Amino acid sequence: MSGKTARRISIFLHSLLFLAIASAVLTYSYVSEYALKGNWHPEYYTRVSYILLVPTWQKVLKDGFTLLLLLFSALLPPTNTGKSFSSNRGLKASYALCLCVLGIAIARSVTSELSLVAIISCFRPIFVVFALFFFCHRHMNRSSLRWVFEWVNVLAVIQFFYAIRQRLFAVLYNGVSWIDNGTVRSVGTFIGPNTMGLFLALVFYLNLEILPRHRWRYILLLFCLIGVFFSGSRSATLIVVLLTCFSLFNQIKRAFKTNKERSLMTALGAISLPAVLILLILQVNSLNTRATGTSASSGRLEIILNYIDRSDTFSLLFGKYLGFGSEILFTLHKNGILKADSSSLFLADSTWASLLAQFGFLGIFAIFITIYYLWKTPEYIIRPYQPALKNNLIGQRSGLLVFIAIISSVAVLQESYAILPMVLALLFALRLELPLYQTYYTIANNDAYANLDQGEN
């Protein structure tokens, strides 16, 4: 395969990845526009009458792009041979464990009272995750991924302008001030304010730590900050503040020249950052007048503890069944497709609760070791080369772990279809780099396929 062919395949598949993200971000743009035309309600995003305005084809558009991404990733010749992955036995074992856990969940779903329609509907997050992993293994490269993230910045700017307009109409029709962060919250083109806030917090992280530095990125960072503020999301606010603190700490540490001084700064950071984290959490909660006396994770720990208390040992180890605790089953029940007693349904509002309910502690363990072996897998490159992304692996990984830890505690990540593709792509992109004589793909002059013409890939 020639370098030009590989380049075209990469551009095509990464374009599908962006379209999947964009369709998830813009699904409810019509609802947002409708609410701005004199029909504003402080919590319109919770009203079924507004949600029904969105046609079904628009809701499933992201699934169509994800399906195309899966099919073409499988059918087209690989542009990233992934030899480093195939040689990692630990990663292959973790994948096998994940499939085993998934098989148990499917088997328990079949033996449950769920209908075939409900079981198929519950496959949606699994299907998205599978498609993204398949794409990342065979075709993802940093050069093309960088431009996906650059176009995601355009989506973030759209959220900023929608947030401004929504707050303007709230000021005009709801009697709130521009700096009020109570119940009237901007949602952008999302279904809820927290989702928009977390999306903008992720874009903030991309421009702060991942993408090459440029003057106009400071404008994007400001747009993200304003959007997060108007969303009223305490979790997103905490992410932005923590990422800023991490970035400042890394900048200060780089100012020291010797390894001894940097080691001392690292030790001081390890001691002081936990205390800073606690103070930030308390401060972020006090800044918000909404739900005074509660925290961003209020009630979520109690949900997990109550579930553990009333579950048998087998369910705690292997989970109940696929979809249990998911918003999917509640949606099916609300629309009359799932015939079940509402008191028997369990709604998880965090990733940990969702994973525990569906796959048990074994499933959570499988995901942890998959991330561990994935990040441990080296990406062999030839130096010198022109990096497509910034090379600050420790800072980048720290920021991503902060984001994953917080969003997993306040939202179901595998059902956040605008955020999930970027997080999984970053898990593959932020791997250990080792300069060797052999290359599995080379980024030279921002060209991931420079050696394909010579057959080195």
Short mmCIF file of N, CA and C in Angstrom, two decimals, residues 217-357:
data_model
loop_
_atom_site.label_atom_id
_atom_site.label_comp_id
_atom_site.label_asym_id
_atom_site.label_seq_id
_atom_site.Cartn_x
_atom_site.Cartn_y
_atom_site.Cartn_z
N ARG A 217 -5.12 29.94 21.13
CA ARG A 217 -5.68 28.93 22.03
C ARG A 217 -6.14 29.54 23.36
N TYR A 218 -5.52 30.66 23.72
CA TYR A 218 -5.95 31.32 24.95
C TYR A 218 -7.39 31.84 24.80
N ILE A 219 -7.77 32.22 23.59
CA ILE A 219 -9.15 32.64 23.35
C ILE A 219 -10.09 31.44 23.51
N LEU A 220 -9.68 30.28 22.98
CA LEU A 220 -10.48 29.07 23.12
C LEU A 220 -10.61 28.67 24.59
N LEU A 221 -9.53 28.80 25.33
CA LEU A 221 -9.58 28.48 26.76
C LEU A 221 -10.57 29.40 27.48
N LEU A 222 -10.57 30.68 27.11
CA LEU A 222 -11.51 31.63 27.70
C LEU A 222 -12.94 31.27 27.34
N PHE A 223 -13.20 30.91 26.08
CA PHE A 223 -14.53 30.49 25.66
C PHE A 223 -15.01 29.29 26.47
N CYS A 224 -14.12 28.32 26.66
CA CYS A 224 -14.48 27.13 27.43
C CYS A 224 -14.80 27.49 28.88
N LEU A 225 -14.02 28.39 29.46
CA LEU A 225 -14.27 28.81 30.84
C LEU A 225 -15.63 29.47 30.98
N ILE A 226 -15.96 30.35 30.04
CA ILE A 226 -17.26 31.04 30.10
C ILE A 226 -18.39 30.03 29.92
N GLY A 227 -18.24 29.10 28.98
CA GLY A 227 -19.27 28.08 28.77
C GLY A 227 -19.47 27.21 29.99
N VAL A 228 -18.37 26.82 30.63
CA VAL A 228 -18.46 26.01 31.86
C VAL A 228 -19.17 26.79 32.96
N PHE A 229 -18.86 28.08 33.09
CA PHE A 229 -19.52 28.89 34.12
C PHE A 229 -21.02 28.98 33.88
N PHE A 230 -21.43 29.24 32.64
CA PHE A 230 -22.86 29.35 32.34
C PHE A 230 -23.58 28.01 32.45
N SER A 231 -22.85 26.90 32.32
CA SER A 231 -23.48 25.59 32.49
C SER A 231 -23.81 25.31 33.96
N GLY A 232 -23.09 25.96 34.87
CA GLY A 232 -23.32 25.72 36.30
C GLY A 232 -22.88 24.35 36.76
N SER A 233 -22.03 23.68 35.99
CA SER A 233 -21.57 22.34 36.34
C SER A 233 -20.39 22.43 37.30
N ARG A 234 -20.61 21.95 38.51
CA ARG A 234 -19.54 21.97 39.51
C ARG A 234 -18.43 21.00 39.15
N SER A 235 -18.79 19.85 38.56
CA SER A 235 -17.77 18.87 38.18
C SER A 235 -16.87 19.44 37.10
N ALA A 236 -17.46 20.08 36.08
CA ALA A 236 -16.66 20.68 35.02
C ALA A 236 -15.78 21.80 35.56
N THR A 237 -16.32 22.60 36.48
CA THR A 237 -15.53 23.67 37.10
C THR A 237 -14.34 23.10 37.85
N LEU A 238 -14.58 22.02 38.58
CA LEU A 238 -13.49 21.39 39.33
C LEU A 238 -12.42 20.85 38.39
N ILE A 239 -12.82 20.25 37.27
CA ILE A 239 -11.86 19.73 36.30
C ILE A 239 -10.99 20.86 35.76
N VAL A 240 -11.63 21.96 35.36
CA VAL A 240 -10.89 23.09 34.78
C VAL A 240 -9.90 23.66 35.79
N VAL A 241 -10.33 23.83 37.03
CA VAL A 241 -9.44 24.40 38.05
C VAL A 241 -8.27 23.46 38.33
N LEU A 242 -8.55 22.16 38.45
CA LEU A 242 -7.49 21.20 38.72
C LEU A 242 -6.49 21.12 37.57
N LEU A 243 -6.99 21.10 36.35
CA LEU A 243 -6.09 21.04 35.19
C LEU A 243 -5.21 22.28 35.12
N THR A 244 -5.77 23.42 35.45
CA THR A 244 -4.98 24.66 35.46
C THR A 244 -3.89 24.58 36.52
N CYS A 245 -4.23 24.05 37.69
CA CYS A 245 -3.24 23.90 38.76
C CYS A 245 -2.12 22.95 38.35
N PHE A 246 -2.49 21.82 37.73
CA PHE A 246 -1.49 20.87 37.25
C PHE A 246 -0.57 21.51 36.21
N SER A 247 -1.16 22.28 35.30
CA SER A 247 -0.36 22.92 34.25
C SER A 247 0.61 23.94 34.85
N LEU A 248 0.13 24.74 35.79
CA LEU A 248 1.00 25.72 36.43
C LEU A 248 2.12 25.03 37.20
N PHE A 249 1.79 23.93 37.87
CA PHE A 249 2.82 23.19 38.63
C PHE A 249 3.89 22.65 37.69
N ASN A 250 3.49 22.11 36.55
CA ASN A 250 4.46 21.59 35.58
C ASN A 250 5.32 22.70 35.00
N GLN A 251 4.72 23.88 34.77
CA GLN A 251 5.49 25.01 34.26
C GLN A 251 6.54 25.46 35.28
N ILE A 252 6.15 25.48 36.55
CA ILE A 252 7.09 25.87 37.60
C ILE A 252 8.22 24.84 37.72
N LYS A 253 7.84 23.55 37.62
CA LYS A 253 8.85 22.50 37.76
C LYS A 253 9.87 22.55 36.63
N ARG A 254 9.44 22.92 35.42
CA ARG A 254 10.37 22.99 34.29
C ARG A 254 11.38 24.14 34.46
N ALA A 255 11.03 25.12 35.30
CA ALA A 255 11.95 26.24 35.51
C ALA A 255 13.20 25.82 36.27
N PHE A 256 13.11 24.71 37.02
CA PHE A 256 14.28 24.22 37.74
C PHE A 256 15.15 23.39 36.80
N LYS A 257 16.45 23.58 36.88
CA LYS A 257 17.37 23.01 35.90
C LYS A 257 17.82 21.60 36.26
N THR A 258 18.15 21.35 37.53
CA THR A 258 18.74 20.07 37.90
C THR A 258 17.66 19.05 38.24
N ASN A 259 18.03 17.78 38.11
CA ASN A 259 17.10 16.71 38.44
C ASN A 259 16.76 16.69 39.93
N LYS A 260 17.73 17.08 40.76
CA LYS A 260 17.50 17.11 42.20
C LYS A 260 16.41 18.12 42.55
N GLU A 261 16.48 19.29 41.94
CA GLU A 261 15.48 20.32 42.20
C GLU A 261 14.10 19.89 41.71
N ARG A 262 14.06 19.25 40.53
CA ARG A 262 12.79 18.80 40.00
C ARG A 262 12.20 17.68 40.85
N SER A 263 13.05 16.80 41.36
CA SER A 263 12.57 15.73 42.24
C SER A 263 12.00 16.30 43.52
N LEU A 264 12.65 17.35 44.04
CA LEU A 264 12.15 18.00 45.25
C LEU A 264 10.78 18.64 44.98
N MET A 265 10.63 19.28 43.82
CA MET A 265 9.35 19.88 43.46
C MET A 265 8.25 18.81 43.30
N THR A 266 8.62 17.68 42.73
CA THR A 266 7.66 16.58 42.57
C THR A 266 7.19 16.08 43.93
N ALA A 267 8.13 15.95 44.87
CA ALA A 267 7.78 15.50 46.22
C ALA A 267 6.87 16.51 46.91
N LEU A 268 7.19 17.80 46.77
CA LEU A 268 6.35 18.83 47.37
C LEU A 268 4.95 18.82 46.75
N GLY A 269 4.90 18.59 45.43
CA GLY A 269 3.61 18.51 44.76
C GLY A 269 2.79 17.33 45.24
N ALA A 270 3.43 16.18 45.43
CA ALA A 270 2.72 14.99 45.90
C ALA A 270 2.14 15.20 47.29
N ILE A 271 2.82 16.04 48.08
CA ILE A 271 2.33 16.30 49.45
C ILE A 271 1.24 17.36 49.45
N SER A 272 1.42 18.41 48.66
CA SER A 272 0.50 19.55 48.72
C SER A 272 -0.74 19.41 47.85
N LEU A 273 -0.64 18.72 46.72
CA LEU A 273 -1.77 18.66 45.79
C LEU A 273 -3.02 18.01 46.38
N PRO A 274 -2.91 16.93 47.21
CA PRO A 274 -4.14 16.40 47.83
C PRO A 274 -4.87 17.43 48.69
N ALA A 275 -4.10 18.22 49.46
CA ALA A 275 -4.73 19.26 50.27
C ALA A 275 -5.37 20.32 49.40
N VAL A 276 -4.69 20.68 48.30
CA VAL A 276 -5.26 21.64 47.36
C VAL A 276 -6.54 21.10 46.75
N LEU A 277 -6.55 19.81 46.44
CA LEU A 277 -7.73 19.19 45.86
C LEU A 277 -8.93 19.29 46.79
N ILE A 278 -8.72 19.00 48.07
CA ILE A 278 -9.82 19.08 49.05
C ILE A 278 -10.34 20.51 49.16
N LEU A 279 -9.44 21.47 49.23
CA LEU A 279 -9.85 22.87 49.32
C LEU A 279 -10.61 23.31 48.07
N LEU A 280 -10.18 22.84 46.90
CA LEU A 280 -10.86 23.21 45.66
C LEU A 280 -12.27 22.64 45.63
N ILE A 281 -12.43 21.39 46.06
CA ILE A 281 -13.76 20.78 46.07
C ILE A 281 -14.70 21.57 46.96
N LEU A 282 -14.22 21.95 48.15
CA LEU A 282 -15.05 22.73 49.07
C LEU A 282 -15.38 24.11 48.49
N GLN A 283 -14.40 24.72 47.84
CA GLN A 283 -14.60 26.05 47.30
C GLN A 283 -15.57 26.02 46.12
N VAL A 284 -15.42 25.02 45.24
CA VAL A 284 -16.32 24.91 44.09
C VAL A 284 -17.76 24.72 44.54
N ASN A 285 -17.97 23.92 45.59
CA ASN A 285 -19.32 23.72 46.10
C ASN A 285 -19.90 25.01 46.68
N SER A 286 -19.05 25.79 47.35
CA SER A 286 -19.54 27.02 47.98
C SER A 286 -19.86 28.10 46.96
N LEU A 287 -19.26 28.01 45.77
CA LEU A 287 -19.50 29.02 44.74
C LEU A 287 -20.87 28.88 44.11
N ASN A 288 -21.51 27.72 44.24
CA ASN A 288 -22.75 27.44 43.55
C ASN A 288 -23.91 27.50 44.52
N THR A 289 -24.92 28.33 44.22
CA THR A 289 -26.09 28.44 45.09
C THR A 289 -27.08 27.32 44.85
N ARG A 290 -26.89 26.56 43.79
CA ARG A 290 -27.78 25.44 43.48
C ARG A 290 -27.48 24.29 44.44
N ALA A 291 -28.53 23.74 45.02
CA ALA A 291 -28.42 22.59 45.92
C ALA A 291 -27.42 22.86 47.03
N THR A 292 -27.66 23.94 47.78
CA THR A 292 -26.76 24.32 48.86
C THR A 292 -26.64 23.18 49.87
N GLY A 293 -25.43 22.93 50.31
CA GLY A 293 -25.20 21.87 51.28
C GLY A 293 -24.87 20.54 50.66
N THR A 294 -24.84 20.46 49.36
CA THR A 294 -24.50 19.21 48.69
C THR A 294 -23.19 19.39 47.94
N SER A 295 -22.60 18.28 47.57
CA SER A 295 -21.38 18.31 46.79
C SER A 295 -21.65 17.82 45.39
N ALA A 296 -20.64 17.94 44.53
CA ALA A 296 -20.80 17.51 43.14
C ALA A 296 -21.05 16.02 43.05
N SER A 297 -20.63 15.26 44.05
CA SER A 297 -20.86 13.82 44.05
C SER A 297 -21.90 13.41 45.08
N SER A 298 -22.73 14.38 45.50
CA SER A 298 -23.71 14.12 46.55
C SER A 298 -24.67 13.02 46.15
N GLY A 299 -24.81 12.00 47.01
CA GLY A 299 -25.76 10.93 46.78
C GLY A 299 -25.23 9.80 45.93
N ARG A 300 -24.17 10.03 45.17
CA ARG A 300 -23.68 8.99 44.26
C ARG A 300 -23.03 7.85 45.02
N LEU A 301 -22.27 8.16 46.04
CA LEU A 301 -21.65 7.12 46.85
C LEU A 301 -22.73 6.31 47.58
N GLU A 302 -23.78 7.01 48.04
CA GLU A 302 -24.86 6.30 48.71
C GLU A 302 -25.57 5.33 47.77
N ILE A 303 -25.70 5.71 46.50
CA ILE A 303 -26.32 4.83 45.52
C ILE A 303 -25.52 3.54 45.37
N ILE A 304 -24.20 3.67 45.28
CA ILE A 304 -23.35 2.48 45.14
C ILE A 304 -23.42 1.62 46.39
N LEU A 305 -23.36 2.26 47.57
CA LEU A 305 -23.39 1.50 48.82
C LEU A 305 -24.73 0.79 49.00
N ASN A 306 -25.82 1.46 48.65
CA ASN A 306 -27.13 0.82 48.75
C ASN A 306 -27.26 -0.35 47.78
N TYR A 307 -26.69 -0.20 46.59
CA TYR A 307 -26.73 -1.30 45.62
C TYR A 307 -25.93 -2.50 46.14
N ILE A 308 -24.75 -2.23 46.69
CA ILE A 308 -23.93 -3.30 47.23
C ILE A 308 -24.65 -4.00 48.37
N ASP A 309 -25.34 -3.22 49.19
CA ASP A 309 -26.02 -3.77 50.37
C ASP A 309 -27.14 -4.73 50.00
N ARG A 310 -27.83 -4.48 48.86
CA ARG A 310 -28.99 -5.32 48.52
C ARG A 310 -28.72 -6.27 47.36
N SER A 311 -27.44 -6.48 47.03
CA SER A 311 -27.09 -7.38 45.93
C SER A 311 -26.42 -8.64 46.48
N ASP A 312 -26.63 -9.76 45.78
CA ASP A 312 -25.98 -11.01 46.17
C ASP A 312 -24.53 -11.02 45.71
N THR A 313 -23.78 -11.99 46.21
CA THR A 313 -22.34 -12.05 45.93
C THR A 313 -22.05 -12.24 44.45
N PHE A 314 -22.82 -13.11 43.78
CA PHE A 314 -22.58 -13.37 42.37
C PHE A 314 -22.79 -12.10 41.54
N SER A 315 -23.83 -11.33 41.87
CA SER A 315 -24.11 -10.09 41.14
C SER A 315 -23.02 -9.06 41.38
N LEU A 316 -22.47 -9.02 42.59
CA LEU A 316 -21.40 -8.08 42.86
C LEU A 316 -20.13 -8.44 42.10
N LEU A 317 -19.89 -9.74 41.92
CA LEU A 317 -18.69 -10.17 41.21
C LEU A 317 -18.83 -10.03 39.70
N PHE A 318 -20.00 -10.40 39.14
CA PHE A 318 -20.17 -10.48 37.70
C PHE A 318 -21.24 -9.54 37.14
N GLY A 319 -21.94 -8.81 38.00
CA GLY A 319 -22.97 -7.90 37.54
C GLY A 319 -24.32 -8.58 37.38
N LYS A 320 -25.35 -7.75 37.20
CA LYS A 320 -26.70 -8.27 37.02
C LYS A 320 -26.89 -8.76 35.59
N TYR A 321 -27.03 -7.81 34.69
CA TYR A 321 -27.17 -8.12 33.27
C TYR A 321 -26.91 -6.85 32.47
N LEU A 322 -26.73 -7.00 31.18
CA LEU A 322 -26.40 -5.87 30.31
C LEU A 322 -27.53 -4.83 30.33
N GLY A 323 -27.17 -3.59 30.61
CA GLY A 323 -28.16 -2.52 30.63
C GLY A 323 -28.72 -2.21 32.00
N PHE A 324 -28.49 -3.08 32.97
CA PHE A 324 -29.02 -2.82 34.31
C PHE A 324 -28.32 -1.60 34.90
N GLY A 325 -29.12 -0.63 35.33
CA GLY A 325 -28.56 0.62 35.83
C GLY A 325 -28.37 1.66 34.76
N SER A 326 -28.69 1.31 33.51
CA SER A 326 -28.46 2.23 32.40
C SER A 326 -29.69 3.10 32.16
N GLU A 327 -29.43 4.30 31.61
CA GLU A 327 -30.51 5.19 31.20
C GLU A 327 -31.34 4.57 30.09
N ILE A 328 -30.75 3.61 29.37
CA ILE A 328 -31.43 2.98 28.24
C ILE A 328 -32.70 2.27 28.69
N LEU A 329 -32.60 1.49 29.77
CA LEU A 329 -33.77 0.76 30.25
C LEU A 329 -34.85 1.71 30.76
N PHE A 330 -34.44 2.80 31.41
CA PHE A 330 -35.42 3.78 31.87
C PHE A 330 -36.14 4.43 30.69
N THR A 331 -35.40 4.72 29.62
CA THR A 331 -36.00 5.31 28.43
C THR A 331 -36.99 4.34 27.79
N LEU A 332 -36.61 3.07 27.70
CA LEU A 332 -37.51 2.06 27.13
C LEU A 332 -38.76 1.90 27.99
N HIS A 333 -38.59 1.95 29.30
CA HIS A 333 -39.74 1.84 30.20
C HIS A 333 -40.65 3.06 30.09
N LYS A 334 -40.04 4.24 29.94
CA LYS A 334 -40.82 5.47 29.82
C LYS A 334 -41.66 5.48 28.55
N ASN A 335 -41.11 4.88 27.47
CA ASN A 335 -41.82 4.84 26.19
C ASN A 335 -42.71 3.62 26.03
N GLY A 336 -42.85 2.83 27.08
CA GLY A 336 -43.74 1.68 27.04
C GLY A 336 -43.19 0.47 26.32
N ILE A 337 -41.90 0.49 25.93
CA ILE A 337 -41.31 -0.65 25.23
C ILE A 337 -40.91 -1.73 26.22
N LEU A 338 -40.46 -1.33 27.40
CA LEU A 338 -40.04 -2.28 28.43
C LEU A 338 -41.13 -2.38 29.48
N LYS A 339 -41.70 -3.55 29.65
CA LYS A 339 -42.73 -3.79 30.65
C LYS A 339 -42.05 -4.28 31.92
N ALA A 340 -41.90 -3.39 32.87
CA ALA A 340 -41.25 -3.74 34.13
C ALA A 340 -41.74 -2.82 35.23
N ASP A 341 -41.63 -3.30 36.43
CA ASP A 341 -41.98 -2.49 37.59
C ASP A 341 -40.90 -1.44 37.78
N SER A 342 -41.29 -0.17 37.79
CA SER A 342 -40.30 0.91 37.88
C SER A 342 -39.48 0.82 39.16
N SER A 343 -40.05 0.23 40.23
CA SER A 343 -39.31 0.11 41.48
C SER A 343 -38.17 -0.91 41.38
N SER A 344 -38.24 -1.80 40.38
CA SER A 344 -37.19 -2.81 40.21
C SER A 344 -36.04 -2.30 39.37
N LEU A 345 -36.21 -1.14 38.72
CA LEU A 345 -35.16 -0.59 37.89
C LEU A 345 -34.18 0.21 38.74
N PHE A 346 -32.93 0.12 38.36
CA PHE A 346 -31.86 0.81 39.08
C PHE A 346 -31.19 1.77 38.12
N LEU A 347 -31.12 3.03 38.47
CA LEU A 347 -30.53 4.05 37.60
C LEU A 347 -29.19 4.49 38.17
N ALA A 348 -28.13 4.20 37.44
CA ALA A 348 -26.79 4.61 37.85
C ALA A 348 -26.49 5.99 37.29
N ASP A 349 -25.98 6.88 38.13
CA ASP A 349 -25.62 8.21 37.66
C ASP A 349 -24.12 8.44 37.75
N SER A 350 -23.35 7.35 37.75
CA SER A 350 -21.89 7.44 37.66
C SER A 350 -21.40 6.22 36.89
N THR A 351 -20.22 6.35 36.31
CA THR A 351 -19.65 5.24 35.54
C THR A 351 -19.40 4.03 36.42
N TRP A 352 -18.93 4.28 37.64
CA TRP A 352 -18.61 3.17 38.53
C TRP A 352 -19.87 2.39 38.90
N ALA A 353 -20.96 3.10 39.19
CA ALA A 353 -22.21 2.41 39.52
C ALA A 353 -22.74 1.64 38.32
N SER A 354 -22.63 2.22 37.13
CA SER A 354 -23.10 1.55 35.93
C SER A 354 -22.30 0.28 35.64
N LEU A 355 -20.97 0.38 35.73
CA LEU A 355 -20.12 -0.78 35.48
C LEU A 355 -20.34 -1.86 36.54
N LEU A 356 -20.48 -1.45 37.78
CA LEU A 356 -20.71 -2.41 38.86
C LEU A 356 -22.03 -3.14 38.66
N ALA A 357 -23.07 -2.42 38.27
CA ALA A 357 -24.38 -3.04 38.10
C ALA A 357 -24.41 -4.00 36.92
#
